């Protein structure tokens, strides 16, 4: 099956083919992200209107929709222009008025002939104790009562589209939905009591009451699961393909790792030991490793990375560690070098700043294998960087990249094992969808003896007091970061703010005691500013957010974050992780601009009360929603039409194991269920994944 199966064509044709849709409506629907009949199937009603026939408008509590049979009385045309046209009607108990603005009399006379009976449905209001129904949604003859929908689905609307148009077009799409073979595991289907795909669609579009709009209904659950399953199949296919591509079998003999572990002033945590074992097993196996090492700030990822790199060296190969920025690459270098020295292994640093003969020398040493471990930035992946025998590529802080970028990167690394490190504590549901193609090692335990960071909140109105306290702390020999507000729209505005805070702090604390770093500094100046702070020459470092995740200055024990409400919690947690690294007690002060909104207050209080990155991210997700936690655009997160990533994390987990199992049993997707799963992928527009299916 190389192309989309023909029986799905009707769902992927032009919208204009559907009842009641012309080119203009089709264009308007694009605003709802609806471009094909298939998209309409997945556009589910968000609410509904109860249109059950009632005896009287008195049976509902206005303002509310009521459907009643009435006898039509007098027509009262407007006496002045701009006044409404009224029709007096009488239901079983109550006389009321149908009200029409800008109405044509003849039309209303034929629609509502005096003396006859009609069923009218619309929103009832009471004005000056008179019951009114303005512009009824429905007017039916009594013998048409059977056509009355008891509960009418209400779809999300966009300009130029009415409910009627949508309802009709959706009904027309539904009639095109074919019967499909089941792609969900039979046991799962039975256990959950889910309907077939078609039945699920039919029933999701025909709610019988408000309860049917819940994400918990079997129909909606199934449709959500379908989305998750398609997504997880794509990830599982990518994973399977990578695992098929032979990796080198990298087995260490302990000759480099043992001396390092012996020289450590501490023992690895249980979590570190477990991660190291998982990684070594993966590296030794035939398949290519594609593993995520996830651990909160300070959980000790560096040691795990080092052991993996040394294992590559023990096996006679090379390792590379890539950091997202120059500063971080340098810090890794500085952190790893003394440990690597214990093992007698040389590290080298390669960044975009290496030019000319220096760069040539490094590249040559890399190509002849004399450099064993290379630390660097993106420069590592440039075309002219050739390794003699690259066994392991570690990518640090990769949460900045999405699934597709990572896939591209993996292809570059030929058969090297890949280890991605992230300090972003991602909630499980997001981890599953973002990293579902990877195996995960979790550092869920911090090394003992950490000093917790005391966090407090303060309004910028108390700035003077805060600066005075800062002065005192500096006089006691402490160092502080001062992070300026995040300004999404404009780097220039952010810079101006940082600049003026810098000037002000200098004026109070002394010109030589305050430094400034920001994104627009030349790299050399940035390094110089960082270096002065690391050396303790400057005592306060004013920064836009360039003080990166991972920067290590043990004497810095104060973190002031201005405009804290503008940051994501994960980001705040990362920033806070910059302090509390040394032996001194550390503090983090979250400064906010009053007045603080309710949500913002909840978020900042959560930060104050918890030091657990995972808990923070879970709650942040609950407070804000998935896209915002990682930043939608860069998150690489798929957009689901029906599924709700936050509330249906359990389904995502089931989908992941189901997808992996299906591919394990049927790598080429050739069984009956495998073929059905292909249809699902086509239906979910995962065309890319289809190309990953194993042939042969
Ligand atoms: P991460 O990169 O995960 O944020 P690091 O690897 O930088 O964390 O480790 C943070 C600090 O903890 C470092 O100073 C490191 O030397 C120390 N450390 C790492 N593992 C342990 C351990 N098992 N016991 C005590 N200290 C440790
Ligand atoms: Mg680190």
mmCIF file of N, CA and C in Angstrom, residues 305 309 319-330 332-333 336 348-351 373-382 385 387 390 392-401 405-406 409-410 412 418-422:
data_model
loop_
_atom_site.group_PDB
_atom_site.id
_atom_site.type_symbol
_atom_site.label_atom_id
_atom_site.label_comp_id
_atom_site.label_asym_id
_atom_site.label_seq_id
_atom_site.Cartn_x
_atom_site.Cartn_y
_atom_site.Cartn_z
ATOM 1 N N UNK A 305 26.431 10.804 32.089
ATOM 2 C CA UNK A 305 26.923 11.081 30.744
ATOM 3 C C UNK A 305 28.395 10.680 30.629
ATOM 4 N N UNK A 309 30.194 8.098 28.084
ATOM 5 C CA UNK A 309 31.256 8.518 27.157
ATOM 6 C C UNK A 309 32.502 7.654 27.348
ATOM 7 N N UNK A 319 33.355 9.510 21.819
ATOM 8 C CA UNK A 319 32.060 10.038 22.260
ATOM 9 C C UNK A 319 32.000 11.529 22.031
ATOM 10 N N UNK A 320 30.776 12.029 21.856
ATOM 11 C CA UNK A 320 30.601 13.467 21.676
ATOM 12 C C UNK A 320 29.478 13.942 22.578
ATOM 13 N N UNK A 321 29.646 15.137 23.105
ATOM 14 C CA UNK A 321 28.612 15.740 23.944
ATOM 15 C C UNK A 321 28.277 17.103 23.376
ATOM 16 N N UNK A 322 27.027 17.280 22.990
ATOM 17 C CA UNK A 322 26.637 18.542 22.386
ATOM 18 C C UNK A 322 25.729 19.333 23.304
ATOM 19 N N UNK A 323 26.079 20.579 23.554
ATOM 20 C CA UNK A 323 25.268 21.467 24.384
ATOM 21 C C UNK A 323 24.661 22.553 23.498
ATOM 22 N N UNK A 324 23.544 23.128 23.933
ATOM 23 C CA UNK A 324 22.877 24.095 23.065
ATOM 24 C C UNK A 324 23.601 25.436 22.953
ATOM 25 N N UNK A 325 24.463 25.760 23.894
ATOM 26 C CA UNK A 325 25.159 27.040 23.804
ATOM 27 C C UNK A 325 26.624 26.882 24.156
ATOM 28 N N UNK A 326 27.347 27.890 23.752
ATOM 29 C CA UNK A 326 28.772 27.970 24.013
ATOM 30 C C UNK A 326 29.086 27.901 25.513
ATOM 31 N N UNK A 327 28.359 28.697 26.289
ATOM 32 C CA UNK A 327 28.617 28.753 27.736
ATOM 33 C C UNK A 327 28.473 27.368 28.349
ATOM 34 N N UNK A 328 27.403 26.688 27.963
ATOM 35 C CA UNK A 328 27.156 25.364 28.521
ATOM 36 C C UNK A 328 28.202 24.357 28.079
ATOM 37 N N UNK A 329 28.606 24.466 26.837
ATOM 38 C CA UNK A 329 29.632 23.553 26.341
ATOM 39 C C UNK A 329 30.902 23.724 27.168
ATOM 40 N N UNK A 330 31.249 24.979 27.437
ATOM 41 C CA UNK A 330 32.449 25.250 28.245
ATOM 42 C C UNK A 330 32.322 24.684 29.650
ATOM 43 N N UNK A 332 30.473 22.205 30.643
ATOM 44 C CA UNK A 332 30.579 20.747 30.584
ATOM 45 C C UNK A 332 32.039 20.352 30.532
ATOM 46 N N UNK A 333 32.760 21.085 29.701
ATOM 47 C CA UNK A 333 34.176 20.836 29.519
ATOM 48 C C UNK A 333 34.885 20.933 30.866
ATOM 49 N N UNK A 336 33.796 18.112 33.263
ATOM 50 C CA UNK A 336 34.184 16.747 32.894
ATOM 51 C C UNK A 336 35.697 16.539 32.921
ATOM 52 N N UNK A 348 38.291 17.405 24.316
ATOM 53 C CA UNK A 348 38.566 18.586 23.526
ATOM 54 C C UNK A 348 37.252 19.320 23.324
ATOM 55 N N UNK A 349 37.367 20.637 23.151
ATOM 56 C CA UNK A 349 36.180 21.472 22.974
ATOM 57 C C UNK A 349 36.138 21.997 21.547
ATOM 58 N N UNK A 350 35.007 21.887 20.911
ATOM 59 C CA UNK A 350 34.865 22.443 19.565
ATOM 60 C C UNK A 350 33.612 23.303 19.506
ATOM 61 N N UNK A 351 33.797 24.568 19.204
ATOM 62 C CA UNK A 351 32.635 25.445 19.075
ATOM 63 C C UNK A 351 32.759 26.234 17.789
ATOM 64 N N UNK A 373 37.052 12.222 23.409
ATOM 65 C CA UNK A 373 35.748 12.800 23.738
ATOM 66 C C UNK A 373 35.717 14.251 23.288
ATOM 67 N N UNK A 374 34.719 14.586 22.495
ATOM 68 C CA UNK A 374 34.591 15.946 21.997
ATOM 69 C C UNK A 374 33.352 16.583 22.612
ATOM 70 N N UNK A 375 33.560 17.757 23.200
ATOM 71 C CA UNK A 375 32.452 18.511 23.764
ATOM 72 C C UNK A 375 32.247 19.725 22.882
ATOM 73 N N UNK A 376 31.008 20.095 22.626
ATOM 74 C CA UNK A 376 30.833 21.263 21.774
ATOM 75 C C UNK A 376 29.403 21.711 21.612
ATOM 76 N N UNK A 377 29.236 22.601 20.659
ATOM 77 C CA UNK A 377 27.910 23.133 20.345
ATOM 78 C C UNK A 377 27.431 22.472 19.051
ATOM 79 N N UNK A 378 26.478 23.119 18.381
ATOM 80 C CA UNK A 378 25.985 22.596 17.116
ATOM 81 C C UNK A 378 27.107 22.379 16.108
ATOM 82 N N UNK A 379 28.210 23.079 16.355
ATOM 83 C CA UNK A 379 29.365 22.953 15.453
ATOM 84 C C UNK A 379 29.783 21.492 15.283
ATOM 85 N N UNK A 380 29.455 20.666 16.258
ATOM 86 C CA UNK A 380 29.794 19.244 16.217
ATOM 87 C C UNK A 380 29.175 18.517 15.040
ATOM 88 N N UNK A 381 28.041 19.022 14.607
ATOM 89 C CA UNK A 381 27.322 18.275 13.586
ATOM 90 C C UNK A 381 27.538 18.843 12.185
ATOM 91 N N UNK A 382 28.518 19.717 12.055
ATOM 92 C CA UNK A 382 28.802 20.226 10.716
ATOM 93 C C UNK A 382 29.456 19.157 9.870
ATOM 94 N N UNK A 385 33.092 17.836 10.180
ATOM 95 C CA UNK A 385 33.520 17.214 11.431
ATOM 96 C C UNK A 385 33.410 15.700 11.283
ATOM 97 N N UNK A 387 34.539 11.909 12.648
ATOM 98 C CA UNK A 387 35.109 11.141 13.747
ATOM 99 C C UNK A 387 35.779 9.883 13.190
ATOM 100 N N UNK A 390 32.863 7.282 15.922
ATOM 101 C CA UNK A 390 31.919 7.852 16.883
ATOM 102 C C UNK A 390 30.935 6.780 17.330
ATOM 103 N N UNK A 392 29.028 7.236 20.427
ATOM 104 C CA UNK A 392 27.964 7.783 21.268
ATOM 105 C C UNK A 392 27.870 9.289 21.093
ATOM 106 N N UNK A 393 26.681 9.763 20.793
ATOM 107 C CA UNK A 393 26.453 11.205 20.744
ATOM 108 C C UNK A 393 25.461 11.564 21.847
ATOM 109 N N UNK A 394 25.896 12.426 22.743
ATOM 110 C CA UNK A 394 25.003 12.884 23.817
ATOM 111 C C UNK A 394 24.565 14.301 23.501
ATOM 112 N N UNK A 395 23.282 14.521 23.575
ATOM 113 C CA UNK A 395 22.750 15.846 23.294
ATOM 114 C C UNK A 395 22.128 16.370 24.573
ATOM 115 N N UNK A 396 22.676 17.460 25.072
ATOM 116 C CA UNK A 396 22.222 17.985 26.358
ATOM 117 C C UNK A 396 21.090 18.989 26.163
ATOM 118 N N UNK A 397 20.162 18.989 27.111
ATOM 119 C CA UNK A 397 19.098 19.998 27.151
ATOM 120 C C UNK A 397 18.361 20.066 25.833
ATOM 121 N N UNK A 398 17.901 18.940 25.407
ATOM 122 C CA UNK A 398 17.323 18.870 24.085
ATOM 123 C C UNK A 398 15.882 19.281 24.008
ATOM 124 N N UNK A 399 15.317 19.662 25.165
ATOM 125 C CA UNK A 399 13.900 19.988 25.113
ATOM 126 C C UNK A 399 13.598 21.130 24.168
ATOM 127 N N UNK A 400 14.621 21.780 23.684
ATOM 128 C CA UNK A 400 14.380 22.860 22.731
ATOM 129 C C UNK A 400 14.005 22.337 21.352
ATOM 130 N N UNK A 401 14.250 21.072 21.146
ATOM 131 C CA UNK A 401 13.961 20.523 19.828
ATOM 132 C C UNK A 401 12.725 19.648 19.845
ATOM 133 N N UNK A 405 12.926 17.311 14.482
ATOM 134 C CA UNK A 405 14.324 17.744 14.453
ATOM 135 C C UNK A 405 15.241 16.651 14.983
ATOM 136 N N UNK A 406 14.738 15.986 16.030
ATOM 137 C CA UNK A 406 15.548 14.941 16.619
ATOM 138 C C UNK A 406 15.739 13.787 15.638
ATOM 139 N N UNK A 409 18.416 14.726 13.282
ATOM 140 C CA UNK A 409 19.709 14.645 13.930
ATOM 141 C C UNK A 409 20.180 13.197 14.021
ATOM 142 N N UNK A 410 19.259 12.323 14.360
ATOM 143 C CA UNK A 410 19.582 10.908 14.490
ATOM 144 C C UNK A 410 20.104 10.341 13.185
ATOM 145 N N UNK A 412 21.794 11.942 10.980
ATOM 146 C CA UNK A 412 23.165 12.415 10.774
ATOM 147 C C UNK A 412 24.175 11.562 11.522
ATOM 148 N N UNK A 418 22.536 7.221 20.560
ATOM 149 C CA UNK A 418 22.143 8.591 20.913
ATOM 150 C C UNK A 418 21.564 8.633 22.323
ATOM 151 N N UNK A 419 22.076 9.573 23.096
ATOM 152 C CA UNK A 419 21.532 9.807 24.432
ATOM 153 C C UNK A 419 21.163 11.282 24.527
ATOM 154 N N UNK A 420 19.907 11.544 24.815
ATOM 155 C CA UNK A 420 19.456 12.923 24.948
ATOM 156 C C UNK A 420 19.266 13.210 26.429
ATOM 157 N N UNK A 421 19.838 14.320 26.897
ATOM 158 C CA UNK A 421 19.654 14.653 28.308
ATOM 159 C C UNK A 421 18.734 15.849 28.436
ATOM 160 N N UNK A 422 17.779 15.766 29.311
ATOM 161 C CA UNK A 422 16.964 16.941 29.553
ATOM 162 C C UNK A 422 16.733 17.137 31.036
#
